Amino acid sequence: MRWKRGLQWRVWLLGLMLVSPLVALEGLYHHTLSRVPTLPSKSERLSLPEERLRLRWWMSLEQPPVPYVQPVWSWTAAVYVLKVFMRTSDYRDDSPMGLTLADGVARQWSSELEQQGAPRLRGPERLALTVWLTRHWSAEDLVMHELQHRSLFQQHDSVFDAARSVFGKEWAELDLASIALLKAFINAPSRCNPWCAPERSLRKRDSLLRAAHSNTDITLEELEEALRTRPLLAPRPKHWASCENSRLGDTWNSATPP
């Protein structure tokens, strides 16, 4: 009987050793999150079918694709850190699904808090906010926040405003080729400016489209039609940053090239 009691104590001790770090990590998370002045609110979702179709296209162009968000719990973080420490896999490829999107929203929110006069979030606070987002927001919630809050050239325009500036059209009026070009521009405003670097922006657009097709998010017919399309740009907004080596006359028409 004595050996059984000894075994039970060893099991209890092992369990305590495993659980205590997780409890401590969860407590640290809540304490750090409490230092975030205000948590972000979810943006209102798009309701019209035309708008939601464009949202589906936009989400299909994420690289890597994010079909869902994996909540980061204490044990998730512990396993991830263990894998990194033991080098069992490439930690960048093995990170929780949606973590990069959540981090982007946390960074945007940190900037907004700073603009409102609050202190900019430090690294631990931003990390805690990122974890909170993975637990409470879906992939669509994260993307909608980006669409509403992403800025170009420090103008604080949303992606919907950018669509009007780049194409002179509303979000729901854009075709797949325009959505992909806008995505390329938003991801790299300087390198893929369609007025300043039209060829480069088209190459990046086509790369995004082909990746979406390889992930079966768009059909072959959609891909081929989008690759043939040359979007018609609106005049470049004067209040946006000027181009270096500007090529102001280098725009496209929407006709299919020969």
JSON list of C-alpha atoms in Angstrom, two decimals, residues 82-208:
[
{"chain": "A", "resi": 82, "resn": "LEU", "atom": "CA", "xyz": [8.55, 24.28, -26.67]},
{"chain": "A", "resi": 83, "resn": "LYS", "atom": "CA", "xyz": [8.63, 23.57, -30.42]},
{"chain": "A", "resi": 84, "resn": "VAL", "atom": "CA", "xyz": [10.67, 26.71, -31.02]},
{"chain": "A", "resi": 85, "resn": "PHE", "atom": "CA", "xyz": [13.09, 25.81, -28.22]},
{"chain": "A", "resi": 86, "resn": "MET", "atom": "CA", "xyz": [13.50, 22.24, -29.44]},
{"chain": "A", "resi": 87, "resn": "ARG", "atom": "CA", "xyz": [13.55, 23.31, -33.09]},
{"chain": "A", "resi": 88, "resn": "THR", "atom": "CA", "xyz": [11.15, 20.53, -34.00]},
{"chain": "A", "resi": 89, "resn": "SER", "atom": "CA", "xyz": [9.75, 22.56, -36.90]},
{"chain": "A", "resi": 90, "resn": "ASP", "atom": "CA", "xyz": [9.87, 25.95, -38.57]},
{"chain": "A", "resi": 91, "resn": "TYR", "atom": "CA", "xyz": [8.11, 28.04, -35.94]},
{"chain": "A", "resi": 92, "resn": "ARG", "atom": "CA", "xyz": [6.96, 30.59, -38.55]},
{"chain": "A", "resi": 93, "resn": "ASP", "atom": "CA", "xyz": [5.04, 27.89, -40.43]},
{"chain": "A", "resi": 94, "resn": "ASP", "atom": "CA", "xyz": [3.77, 26.31, -37.21]},
{"chain": "A", "resi": 95, "resn": "SER", "atom": "CA", "xyz": [2.38, 29.46, -35.59]},
{"chain": "A", "resi": 96, "resn": "PRO", "atom": "CA", "xyz": [-1.34, 29.41, -34.64]},
{"chain": "A", "resi": 97, "resn": "MET", "atom": "CA", "xyz": [-3.69, 30.14, -37.54]},
{"chain": "A", "resi": 98, "resn": "GLY", "atom": "CA", "xyz": [-4.65, 33.80, -37.69]},
{"chain": "A", "resi": 99, "resn": "LEU", "atom": "CA", "xyz": [-1.95, 35.00, -35.29]},
{"chain": "A", "resi": 100, "resn": "THR", "atom": "CA", "xyz": [-0.40, 37.34, -37.88]},
{"chain": "A", "resi": 101, "resn": "LEU", "atom": "CA", "xyz": [-3.79, 38.88, -38.66]},
{"chain": "A", "resi": 102, "resn": "ALA", "atom": "CA", "xyz": [-4.48, 39.39, -34.96]},
{"chain": "A", "resi": 103, "resn": "ASP", "atom": "CA", "xyz": [-1.07, 40.98, -34.47]},
{"chain": "A", "resi": 104, "resn": "GLY", "atom": "CA", "xyz": [-1.79, 43.38, -37.32]},
{"chain": "A", "resi": 105, "resn": "VAL", "atom": "CA", "xyz": [-5.04, 44.47, -35.69]},
{"chain": "A", "resi": 106, "resn": "ALA", "atom": "CA", "xyz": [-3.27, 44.87, -32.33]},
{"chain": "A", "resi": 107, "resn": "ARG", "atom": "CA", "xyz": [-0.66, 47.12, -33.96]},
{"chain": "A", "resi": 108, "resn": "GLN", "atom": "CA", "xyz": [-3.36, 49.20, -35.65]},
{"chain": "A", "resi": 109, "resn": "TRP", "atom": "CA", "xyz": [-5.22, 49.56, -32.36]},
{"chain": "A", "resi": 110, "resn": "SER", "atom": "CA", "xyz": [-2.02, 50.57, -30.58]},
{"chain": "A", "resi": 111, "resn": "SER", "atom": "CA", "xyz": [-1.53, 53.37, -33.12]},
{"chain": "A", "resi": 112, "resn": "GLU", "atom": "CA", "xyz": [-5.12, 54.52, -32.69]},
{"chain": "A", "resi": 113, "resn": "LEU", "atom": "CA", "xyz": [-4.77, 54.64, -28.91]},
{"chain": "A", "resi": 114, "resn": "GLU", "atom": "CA", "xyz": [-1.64, 56.75, -29.33]},
{"chain": "A", "resi": 115, "resn": "GLN", "atom": "CA", "xyz": [-3.49, 59.15, -31.63]},
{"chain": "A", "resi": 116, "resn": "GLN", "atom": "CA", "xyz": [-6.17, 59.48, -28.96]},
{"chain": "A", "resi": 117, "resn": "GLY", "atom": "CA", "xyz": [-3.57, 60.54, -26.40]},
{"chain": "A", "resi": 118, "resn": "ALA", "atom": "CA", "xyz": [-3.07, 57.20, -24.64]},
{"chain": "A", "resi": 119, "resn": "PRO", "atom": "CA", "xyz": [0.41, 55.72, -24.24]},
{"chain": "A", "resi": 120, "resn": "ARG", "atom": "CA", "xyz": [1.47, 53.44, -27.09]},
{"chain": "A", "resi": 121, "resn": "LEU", "atom": "CA", "xyz": [1.16, 49.78, -26.18]},
{"chain": "A", "resi": 122, "resn": "ARG", "atom": "CA", "xyz": [4.41, 48.12, -25.24]},
{"chain": "A", "resi": 123, "resn": "GLY", "atom": "CA", "xyz": [5.41, 44.71, -26.57]},
{"chain": "A", "resi": 124, "resn": "PRO", "atom": "CA", "xyz": [3.90, 42.59, -23.74]},
{"chain": "A", "resi": 125, "resn": "GLU", "atom": "CA", "xyz": [0.62, 44.55, -23.81]},
{"chain": "A", "resi": 126, "resn": "ARG", "atom": "CA", "xyz": [0.34, 44.25, -27.57]},
{"chain": "A", "resi": 127, "resn": "LEU", "atom": "CA", "xyz": [1.05, 40.52, -27.32]},
{"chain": "A", "resi": 128, "resn": "ALA", "atom": "CA", "xyz": [-1.68, 40.13, -24.69]},
{"chain": "A", "resi": 129, "resn": "LEU", "atom": "CA", "xyz": [-4.09, 42.03, -26.94]},
{"chain": "A", "resi": 130, "resn": "THR", "atom": "CA", "xyz": [-3.14, 39.77, -29.86]},
{"chain": "A", "resi": 131, "resn": "VAL", "atom": "CA", "xyz": [-3.93, 36.70, -27.74]},
{"chain": "A", "resi": 132, "resn": "TRP", "atom": "CA", "xyz": [-7.26, 38.25, -26.68]},
{"chain": "A", "resi": 133, "resn": "LEU", "atom": "CA", "xyz": [-8.17, 38.85, -30.32]},
{"chain": "A", "resi": 134, "resn": "THR", "atom": "CA", "xyz": [-7.51, 35.21, -31.24]},
{"chain": "A", "resi": 135, "resn": "ARG", "atom": "CA", "xyz": [-9.86, 34.14, -28.44]},
{"chain": "A", "resi": 136, "resn": "HIS", "atom": "CA", "xyz": [-12.72, 36.49, -29.22]},
{"chain": "A", "resi": 137, "resn": "TRP", "atom": "CA", "xyz": [-12.61, 37.47, -32.91]},
{"chain": "A", "resi": 138, "resn": "SER", "atom": "CA", "xyz": [-13.09, 35.42, -36.08]},
{"chain": "A", "resi": 139, "resn": "ALA", "atom": "CA", "xyz": [-11.02, 35.76, -39.25]},
{"chain": "A", "resi": 140, "resn": "GLU", "atom": "CA", "xyz": [-13.77, 37.90, -40.78]},
{"chain": "A", "resi": 141, "resn": "ASP", "atom": "CA", "xyz": [-13.79, 40.19, -37.72]},
{"chain": "A", "resi": 142, "resn": "LEU", "atom": "CA", "xyz": [-10.03, 40.73, -38.05]},
{"chain": "A", "resi": 143, "resn": "VAL", "atom": "CA", "xyz": [-10.22, 41.41, -41.79]},
{"chain": "A", "resi": 144, "resn": "MET", "atom": "CA", "xyz": [-13.15, 43.79, -41.34]},
{"chain": "A", "resi": 145, "resn": "HIS", "atom": "CA", "xyz": [-11.14, 45.78, -38.80]},
{"chain": "A", "resi": 146, "resn": "GLU", "atom": "CA", "xyz": [-8.29, 46.02, -41.32]},
{"chain": "A", "resi": 147, "resn": "LEU", "atom": "CA", "xyz": [-10.67, 47.20, -44.03]},
{"chain": "A", "resi": 148, "resn": "GLN", "atom": "CA", "xyz": [-12.11, 49.89, -41.78]},
{"chain": "A", "resi": 149, "resn": "HIS", "atom": "CA", "xyz": [-8.88, 51.07, -40.13]},
{"chain": "A", "resi": 150, "resn": "ARG", "atom": "CA", "xyz": [-6.01, 50.49, -42.57]},
{"chain": "A", "resi": 151, "resn": "SER", "atom": "CA", "xyz": [-4.43, 53.76, -43.73]},
{"chain": "A", "resi": 152, "resn": "LEU", "atom": "CA", "xyz": [-2.47, 54.78, -46.82]},
{"chain": "A", "resi": 153, "resn": "PHE", "atom": "CA", "xyz": [0.28, 57.40, -46.68]},
{"chain": "A", "resi": 154, "resn": "GLN", "atom": "CA", "xyz": [-0.80, 58.41, -43.15]},
{"chain": "A", "resi": 155, "resn": "GLN", "atom": "CA", "xyz": [-4.13, 59.68, -44.51]},
{"chain": "A", "resi": 156, "resn": "HIS", "atom": "CA", "xyz": [-6.14, 57.36, -42.22]},
{"chain": "A", "resi": 157, "resn": "ASP", "atom": "CA", "xyz": [-8.41, 56.33, -45.05]},
{"chain": "A", "resi": 158, "resn": "SER", "atom": "CA", "xyz": [-10.10, 52.95, -44.87]},
{"chain": "A", "resi": 159, "resn": "VAL", "atom": "CA", "xyz": [-9.67, 50.37, -47.61]},
{"chain": "A", "resi": 160, "resn": "PHE", "atom": "CA", "xyz": [-13.16, 51.35, -48.79]},
{"chain": "A", "resi": 161, "resn": "ASP", "atom": "CA", "xyz": [-11.94, 54.95, -49.14]},
{"chain": "A", "resi": 162, "resn": "ALA", "atom": "CA", "xyz": [-8.83, 53.71, -50.92]},
{"chain": "A", "resi": 163, "resn": "ALA", "atom": "CA", "xyz": [-11.03, 51.87, -53.44]},
{"chain": "A", "resi": 164, "resn": "ARG", "atom": "CA", "xyz": [-12.73, 55.17, -54.29]},
{"chain": "A", "resi": 165, "resn": "SER", "atom": "CA", "xyz": [-9.38, 56.95, -54.55]},
{"chain": "A", "resi": 166, "resn": "VAL", "atom": "CA", "xyz": [-7.69, 54.30, -56.72]},
{"chain": "A", "resi": 167, "resn": "PHE", "atom": "CA", "xyz": [-10.56, 53.33, -59.01]},
{"chain": "A", "resi": 168, "resn": "GLY", "atom": "CA", "xyz": [-13.23, 55.97, -58.48]},
{"chain": "A", "resi": 169, "resn": "LYS", "atom": "CA", "xyz": [-15.66, 53.19, -57.57]},
{"chain": "A", "resi": 170, "resn": "GLU", "atom": "CA", "xyz": [-17.40, 51.83, -54.52]},
{"chain": "A", "resi": 171, "resn": "TRP", "atom": "CA", "xyz": [-16.15, 48.60, -52.91]},
{"chain": "A", "resi": 172, "resn": "ALA", "atom": "CA", "xyz": [-19.17, 46.62, -54.17]},
{"chain": "A", "resi": 173, "resn": "GLU", "atom": "CA", "xyz": [-18.43, 47.70, -57.77]},
{"chain": "A", "resi": 174, "resn": "LEU", "atom": "CA", "xyz": [-14.87, 46.36, -57.96]},
{"chain": "A", "resi": 175, "resn": "ASP", "atom": "CA", "xyz": [-14.09, 43.28, -60.02]},
{"chain": "A", "resi": 176, "resn": "LEU", "atom": "CA", "xyz": [-11.70, 40.54, -58.86]},
{"chain": "A", "resi": 177, "resn": "ALA", "atom": "CA", "xyz": [-8.74, 42.06, -60.73]},
{"chain": "A", "resi": 178, "resn": "SER", "atom": "CA", "xyz": [-9.28, 45.42, -59.00]},
{"chain": "A", "resi": 179, "resn": "ILE", "atom": "CA", "xyz": [-9.63, 43.80, -55.57]},
{"chain": "A", "resi": 180, "resn": "ALA", "atom": "CA", "xyz": [-6.33, 41.97, -56.11]},
{"chain": "A", "resi": 181, "resn": "LEU", "atom": "CA", "xyz": [-4.56, 45.14, -57.30]},
{"chain": "A", "resi": 182, "resn": "LEU", "atom": "CA", "xyz": [-5.90, 47.04, -54.31]},
{"chain": "A", "resi": 183, "resn": "LYS", "atom": "CA", "xyz": [-4.70, 44.24, -52.01]},
{"chain": "A", "resi": 184, "resn": "ALA", "atom": "CA", "xyz": [-1.21, 44.44, -53.53]},
{"chain": "A", "resi": 185, "resn": "PHE", "atom": "CA", "xyz": [-1.21, 48.21, -53.09]},
{"chain": "A", "resi": 186, "resn": "ILE", "atom": "CA", "xyz": [-2.41, 48.08, -49.47]},
{"chain": "A", "resi": 187, "resn": "ASN", "atom": "CA", "xyz": [0.21, 45.45, -48.58]},
{"chain": "A", "resi": 188, "resn": "ALA", "atom": "CA", "xyz": [3.08, 47.46, -50.10]},
{"chain": "A", "resi": 189, "resn": "PRO", "atom": "CA", "xyz": [2.03, 51.10, -50.75]},
{"chain": "A", "resi": 190, "resn": "SER", "atom": "CA", "xyz": [5.46, 52.23, -51.91]},
{"chain": "A", "resi": 191, "resn": "ARG", "atom": "CA", "xyz": [6.55, 49.22, -53.96]},
{"chain": "A", "resi": 192, "resn": "CYS", "atom": "CA", "xyz": [3.17, 48.46, -55.56]},
{"chain": "A", "resi": 193, "resn": "ASN", "atom": "CA", "xyz": [1.81, 51.94, -56.18]},
{"chain": "A", "resi": 194, "resn": "PRO", "atom": "CA", "xyz": [-0.20, 51.43, -59.40]},
{"chain": "A", "resi": 195, "resn": "TRP", "atom": "CA", "xyz": [0.53, 54.98, -60.64]},
{"chain": "A", "resi": 196, "resn": "CYS", "atom": "CA", "xyz": [4.24, 54.88, -59.88]},
{"chain": "A", "resi": 197, "resn": "ALA", "atom": "CA", "xyz": [5.10, 51.22, -60.50]},
{"chain": "A", "resi": 198, "resn": "PRO", "atom": "CA", "xyz": [2.35, 49.81, -62.74]},
{"chain": "A", "resi": 199, "resn": "GLU", "atom": "CA", "xyz": [4.29, 46.77, -63.98]},
{"chain": "A", "resi": 200, "resn": "ARG", "atom": "CA", "xyz": [5.41, 45.77, -60.49]},
{"chain": "A", "resi": 201, "resn": "SER", "atom": "CA", "xyz": [1.92, 46.22, -59.06]},
{"chain": "A", "resi": 202, "resn": "LEU", "atom": "CA", "xyz": [0.47, 44.07, -61.83]},
{"chain": "A", "resi": 203, "resn": "ARG", "atom": "CA", "xyz": [3.02, 41.33, -61.20]},
{"chain": "A", "resi": 204, "resn": "LYS", "atom": "CA", "xyz": [2.15, 41.32, -57.51]},
{"chain": "A", "resi": 205, "resn": "ARG", "atom": "CA", "xyz": [-1.55, 41.33, -58.32]},
{"chain": "A", "resi": 206, "resn": "ASP", "atom": "CA", "xyz": [-1.11, 38.33, -60.59]},
{"chain": "A", "resi": 207, "resn": "SER", "atom": "CA", "xyz": [0.94, 36.54, -57.93]},
{"chain": "A", "resi": 208, "resn": "LEU", "atom": "CA", "xyz": [-1.87, 37.03, -55.39]}
]
